[in-house]
Amino acid sequence: MKLNRFGRLQRLLLLAGASLIALVALGYHPTPVKAQDSQINQTATGSWLAASFPVENFQEYSSPYGPRGEGEFHYGLDIAAPQGSYIRNWWAGEVVEVIDDDRCGTGLVIASGKWEHVYCHMEGQVGQANGRNYLIDREGGIIIWQNEQLSAGVRIGRVGMSGRTSGPHLHWGLRYAENWIDPGTVLRAMYGEQTAALSRRLDGQ
Ligand SMILES: [Zn+2]
């Protein structure tokens, strides 16, 4: 584990940097929900340090979680990034579903304990072999199998335009114990902890 010390600090710096840019933008769509905050505090056991921001080359939050008018509800956060930007696994877990439908397009559902994270509008196609679905994005050098175990922060695909979307973005959904959660709340919690941990490290070294 000695070997990891510098790597972890570097990773933390990277995460904090990415989150900082992302969180500044998040300030434009404040949608805190009390019930969700307490749920998150109970479940995360106070540590978001291992979590990864889900997109490289963050541009903006193009649509927040919440009501969209005409009785529609947006069960996720839209994160815009240039087409082809890599998507990273938010939290270590298992691929429980490889999605291929008209709305989500090419997508993944990854389960981490009681959490499920949903990724939509990705590049690539869905195939099947030996009774298992897989997502393949040849240009991005990505193949992800149903039931595969993934670490936090690994590249799991790229931002695309599949499904119902007017521009390249990641639709990122989060469920806890089958209840939808505002991903913005989780990103704020992650950012708070990662920033605090970073300043502790910089002070102590
Ligand atoms: Zn969306």
Tab-separated table of C-alpha atoms and ligand atoms in Angstrom:
chain	number	residue	atom	x	y	z
A	1	MET	CA	0.000	0.000	0.000
A	2	LYS	CA	3.050	2.286	0.326
A	3	LEU	CA	3.233	2.506	-3.397
A	4	ASN	CA	-0.273	3.898	-3.511
A	5	ARG	CA	0.250	6.922	-1.353
A	6	PHE	CA	1.345	9.374	-3.997
A	7	GLY	CA	-1.044	7.930	-6.556
A	8	ARG	CA	-3.951	8.446	-4.217
A	9	LEU	CA	-3.041	12.039	-3.547
A	10	GLN	CA	-2.749	12.681	-7.247
A	11	ARG	CA	-6.100	11.068	-7.844
A	12	LEU	CA	-7.668	13.143	-5.114
A	13	LEU	CA	-6.272	16.322	-6.639
A	14	LEU	CA	-7.688	15.303	-9.973
A	15	LEU	CA	-11.088	14.513	-8.540
A	16	ALA	CA	-11.205	17.721	-6.552
A	17	GLY	CA	-10.256	19.708	-9.644
A	18	ALA	CA	-12.911	18.120	-11.808
A	19	SER	CA	-15.504	18.394	-9.067
A	20	LEU	CA	-14.677	22.016	-8.420
A	21	ILE	CA	-15.415	23.034	-11.993
A	22	ALA	CA	-18.490	20.848	-12.013
A	23	LEU	CA	-19.793	22.066	-8.670
A	24	VAL	CA	-19.434	25.714	-9.521
A	25	ALA	CA	-21.731	25.062	-12.446
A	26	LEU	CA	-24.050	23.030	-10.260
A	27	GLY	CA	-24.699	26.178	-8.228
A	28	TYR	CA	-26.959	27.403	-10.999
A	29	HIS	CA	-29.482	24.633	-10.348
A	30	PRO	CA	-29.891	24.397	-6.597
A	31	THR	CA	-32.413	21.675	-5.827
A	32	PRO	CA	-31.688	20.455	-2.306
A	33	VAL	CA	-34.194	17.979	-0.886
A	34	LYS	CA	-34.139	17.334	2.856
A	35	ALA	CA	-35.245	13.719	2.812
A	36	GLN	CA	-32.578	12.884	0.298
A	37	ASP	CA	-29.839	14.590	2.284
A	38	SER	CA	-30.563	12.524	5.380
A	39	GLN	CA	-30.789	9.383	3.294
A	40	ILE	CA	-27.397	10.063	1.807
A	41	ASN	CA	-25.793	10.751	5.180
A	42	GLN	CA	-27.139	7.518	6.592
A	43	THR	CA	-26.054	5.371	3.740
A	44	ALA	CA	-22.698	6.637	2.696
A	45	THR	CA	-21.096	6.095	6.133
A	46	GLY	CA	-19.491	9.475	5.717
A	47	SER	CA	-17.126	8.586	2.936
A	48	TRP	CA	-17.350	9.710	-0.636
A	49	LEU	CA	-13.598	9.710	-1.092
A	50	ALA	CA	-13.627	6.734	-3.448
A	51	ALA	CA	-16.330	8.158	-5.702
A	52	SER	CA	-15.503	9.375	-9.192
A	53	PHE	CA	-17.041	12.259	-11.104
A	54	PRO	CA	-18.769	10.440	-13.989
A	55	VAL	CA	-17.588	12.418	-17.038
A	56	GLU	CA	-14.329	13.680	-18.497
A	57	ASN	CA	-14.275	17.113	-20.193
A	58	PHE	CA	-17.229	18.440	-18.198
A	59	GLN	CA	-18.946	21.386	-19.935
A	60	GLU	CA	-22.150	22.125	-18.065
A	61	TYR	CA	-25.202	20.684	-16.386
A	62	SER	CA	-27.646	20.927	-19.258
A	63	SER	CA	-30.739	19.786	-17.366
A	64	PRO	CA	-31.294	19.307	-13.615
A	65	TYR	CA	-33.111	16.517	-11.814
A	66	GLY	CA	-36.757	17.325	-11.159
A	67	PRO	CA	-40.114	18.254	-12.722
A	68	ARG	CA	-39.956	19.253	-16.364
A	69	GLY	CA	-43.470	20.530	-16.942
A	70	GLU	CA	-46.401	18.750	-18.607
A	71	GLY	CA	-46.372	16.159	-15.839
A	72	GLU	CA	-42.932	14.910	-16.798
A	73	PHE	CA	-40.185	14.290	-14.288
A	74	HIS	CA	-36.500	14.148	-15.137
A	75	TYR	CA	-35.051	11.222	-13.162
A	76	GLY	CA	-31.442	12.181	-13.575
A	77	LEU	CA	-28.928	14.929	-14.147
A	78	ASP	CA	-27.790	15.780	-17.673
A	79	ILE	CA	-24.080	16.436	-17.892
A	80	ALA	CA	-22.926	17.908	-21.195
A	81	ALA	CA	-19.497	17.045	-22.588
A	82	PRO	CA	-18.108	16.907	-26.127
A	83	GLN	CA	-19.201	13.806	-28.023
A	84	GLY	CA	-16.682	11.014	-27.475
A	85	SER	CA	-15.617	12.166	-23.982
A	86	TYR	CA	-15.047	9.239	-21.661
A	87	ILE	CA	-17.561	8.311	-18.998
A	88	ARG	CA	-16.206	6.978	-15.700
A	89	ASN	CA	-17.761	4.578	-13.252
A	90	TRP	CA	-19.002	6.586	-10.274
A	91	TRP	CA	-18.633	3.814	-7.659
A	92	ALA	CA	-17.303	0.241	-7.647
A	93	GLY	CA	-20.029	-2.235	-8.513
A	94	GLU	CA	-21.538	-4.770	-10.859
A	95	VAL	CA	-23.088	-4.152	-14.270
A	96	VAL	CA	-26.666	-5.318	-13.750
A	97	GLU	CA	-28.106	-4.134	-17.037
A	98	VAL	CA	-26.893	-3.181	-20.503
A	99	ILE	CA	-29.569	-0.866	-21.926
A	100	ASP	CA	-30.624	-0.666	-25.556
A	101	ASP	CA	-33.886	1.293	-25.998
A	102	ASP	CA	-35.387	4.334	-27.723
A	103	ARG	CA	-35.190	6.708	-24.770
A	104	CYS	CA	-31.956	5.908	-22.965
A	105	GLY	CA	-30.255	4.646	-26.109
A	106	THR	CA	-27.114	2.679	-25.338
A	107	GLY	CA	-26.647	2.629	-21.595
A	108	LEU	CA	-25.603	0.844	-18.420
A	109	VAL	CA	-26.990	0.231	-14.964
A	110	ILE	CA	-24.362	-0.488	-12.316
A	111	ALA	CA	-25.265	-1.657	-8.798
A	112	SER	CA	-23.130	-0.762	-5.774
A	113	GLY	CA	-24.807	-2.161	-2.693
A	114	LYS	CA	-28.210	-0.476	-2.473
A	115	TRP	CA	-27.178	2.168	-5.004
A	116	GLU	CA	-27.836	1.896	-8.709
A	117	HIS	CA	-26.250	4.290	-11.179
A	118	VAL	CA	-27.666	4.695	-14.667
A	119	TYR	CA	-25.763	5.976	-17.704
A	120	CYS	CA	-27.631	6.895	-20.933
A	121	HIS	CA	-27.029	8.215	-24.477
A	122	MET	CA	-23.658	6.504	-24.760
A	123	GLU	CA	-21.641	5.721	-27.881
A	124	GLY	CA	-21.574	2.160	-29.180
A	125	GLN	CA	-23.938	-0.747	-29.622
A	126	VAL	CA	-25.341	-3.541	-27.527
A	127	GLY	CA	-24.673	-7.177	-28.442
A	128	GLN	CA	-25.263	-10.561	-26.919
A	129	ALA	CA	-23.078	-13.632	-26.575
A	130	ASN	CA	-23.580	-16.735	-24.445
A	131	GLY	CA	-26.737	-15.265	-22.959
A	132	ARG	CA	-24.991	-12.133	-21.707
A	133	ASN	CA	-25.408	-8.633	-23.055
A	134	TYR	CA	-22.446	-6.388	-23.659
A	135	LEU	CA	-21.821	-2.807	-24.683
A	136	ILE	CA	-19.234	-2.368	-27.398
A	137	ASP	CA	-17.697	0.949	-28.433
A	138	ARG	CA	-14.924	-0.001	-30.853
A	139	GLU	CA	-13.646	3.504	-31.490
A	140	GLY	CA	-13.449	4.138	-27.768
A	141	GLY	CA	-11.771	0.780	-27.103
A	142	ILE	CA	-14.531	-0.193	-24.679
A	143	ILE	CA	-16.324	-3.452	-24.056
A	144	ILE	CA	-18.448	-3.847	-20.927
A	145	TRP	CA	-20.214	-7.104	-20.054
A	146	GLN	CA	-23.368	-7.664	-18.073
A	147	ASN	CA	-22.393	-8.963	-14.591
A	148	GLU	CA	-18.898	-7.531	-14.913
A	149	GLN	CA	-17.378	-6.095	-11.709
A	150	LEU	CA	-15.995	-2.590	-12.171
A	151	SER	CA	-13.793	-0.405	-9.982
A	152	ALA	CA	-14.642	3.213	-9.276
A	153	GLY	CA	-13.226	5.647	-11.809
A	154	VAL	CA	-12.653	3.216	-14.686
A	155	ARG	CA	-13.715	4.253	-18.170
A	156	ILE	CA	-16.987	2.527	-19.024
A	157	GLY	CA	-17.885	4.211	-22.311
A	158	ARG	CA	-18.154	7.551	-24.046
A	159	VAL	CA	-20.653	10.384	-24.292
A	160	GLY	CA	-22.795	9.927	-27.395
A	161	MET	CA	-26.139	10.774	-28.931
A	162	SER	CA	-27.974	7.451	-28.734
A	163	GLY	CA	-31.636	7.396	-27.656
A	164	ARG	CA	-33.743	10.510	-27.212
A	165	THR	CA	-31.356	13.452	-27.015
A	166	SER	CA	-30.802	16.708	-28.858
A	167	GLY	CA	-27.103	17.019	-28.051
A	168	PRO	CA	-24.212	14.997	-26.648
A	169	HIS	CA	-24.519	14.565	-22.893
A	170	LEU	CA	-24.534	11.919	-20.208
A	171	HIS	CA	-27.899	11.354	-18.587
A	172	TRP	CA	-26.834	10.182	-15.130
A	173	GLY	CA	-29.451	8.661	-12.832
A	174	LEU	CA	-29.052	7.495	-9.228
A	175	ARG	CA	-31.324	5.236	-7.203
A	176	TYR	CA	-30.950	4.276	-3.583
A	177	ALA	CA	-33.051	1.332	-2.364
A	178	GLU	CA	-35.114	1.793	-5.536
A	179	ASN	CA	-35.824	5.472	-4.871
A	180	TRP	CA	-34.571	8.079	-7.307
A	181	ILE	CA	-32.110	10.560	-5.815
A	182	ASP	CA	-31.022	13.957	-7.123
A	183	PRO	CA	-27.464	13.297	-8.371
A	184	GLY	CA	-26.646	16.948	-7.643
A	185	THR	CA	-27.030	16.265	-3.924
A	186	VAL	CA	-24.562	13.417	-4.154
A	187	LEU	CA	-22.045	15.452	-6.158
A	188	ARG	CA	-22.176	18.215	-3.546
A	189	ALA	CA	-21.527	15.688	-0.760
A	190	MET	CA	-18.635	14.178	-2.734
A	191	TYR	CA	-17.125	17.557	-3.392
A	192	GLY	CA	-17.378	18.605	0.258
A	193	GLU	CA	-15.577	15.513	1.505
A	194	GLN	CA	-12.941	15.358	-1.188
A	195	THR	CA	-12.038	19.003	-0.712
A	196	ALA	CA	-11.793	18.575	3.070
A	197	ALA	CA	-9.615	15.474	2.686
A	198	LEU	CA	-7.397	17.248	0.207
A	199	SER	CA	-6.730	20.186	2.523
A	200	ARG	CA	-6.029	17.781	5.407
A	201	ARG	CA	-3.426	16.034	3.253
A	202	LEU	CA	-1.822	19.216	2.043
A	203	ASP	CA	-1.636	20.575	5.620
A	204	GLY	CA	-0.170	17.351	6.976
A	205	GLN	CA	2.523	16.719	4.374
B	1	ZN	ZN	-31.598	13.357	-18.907
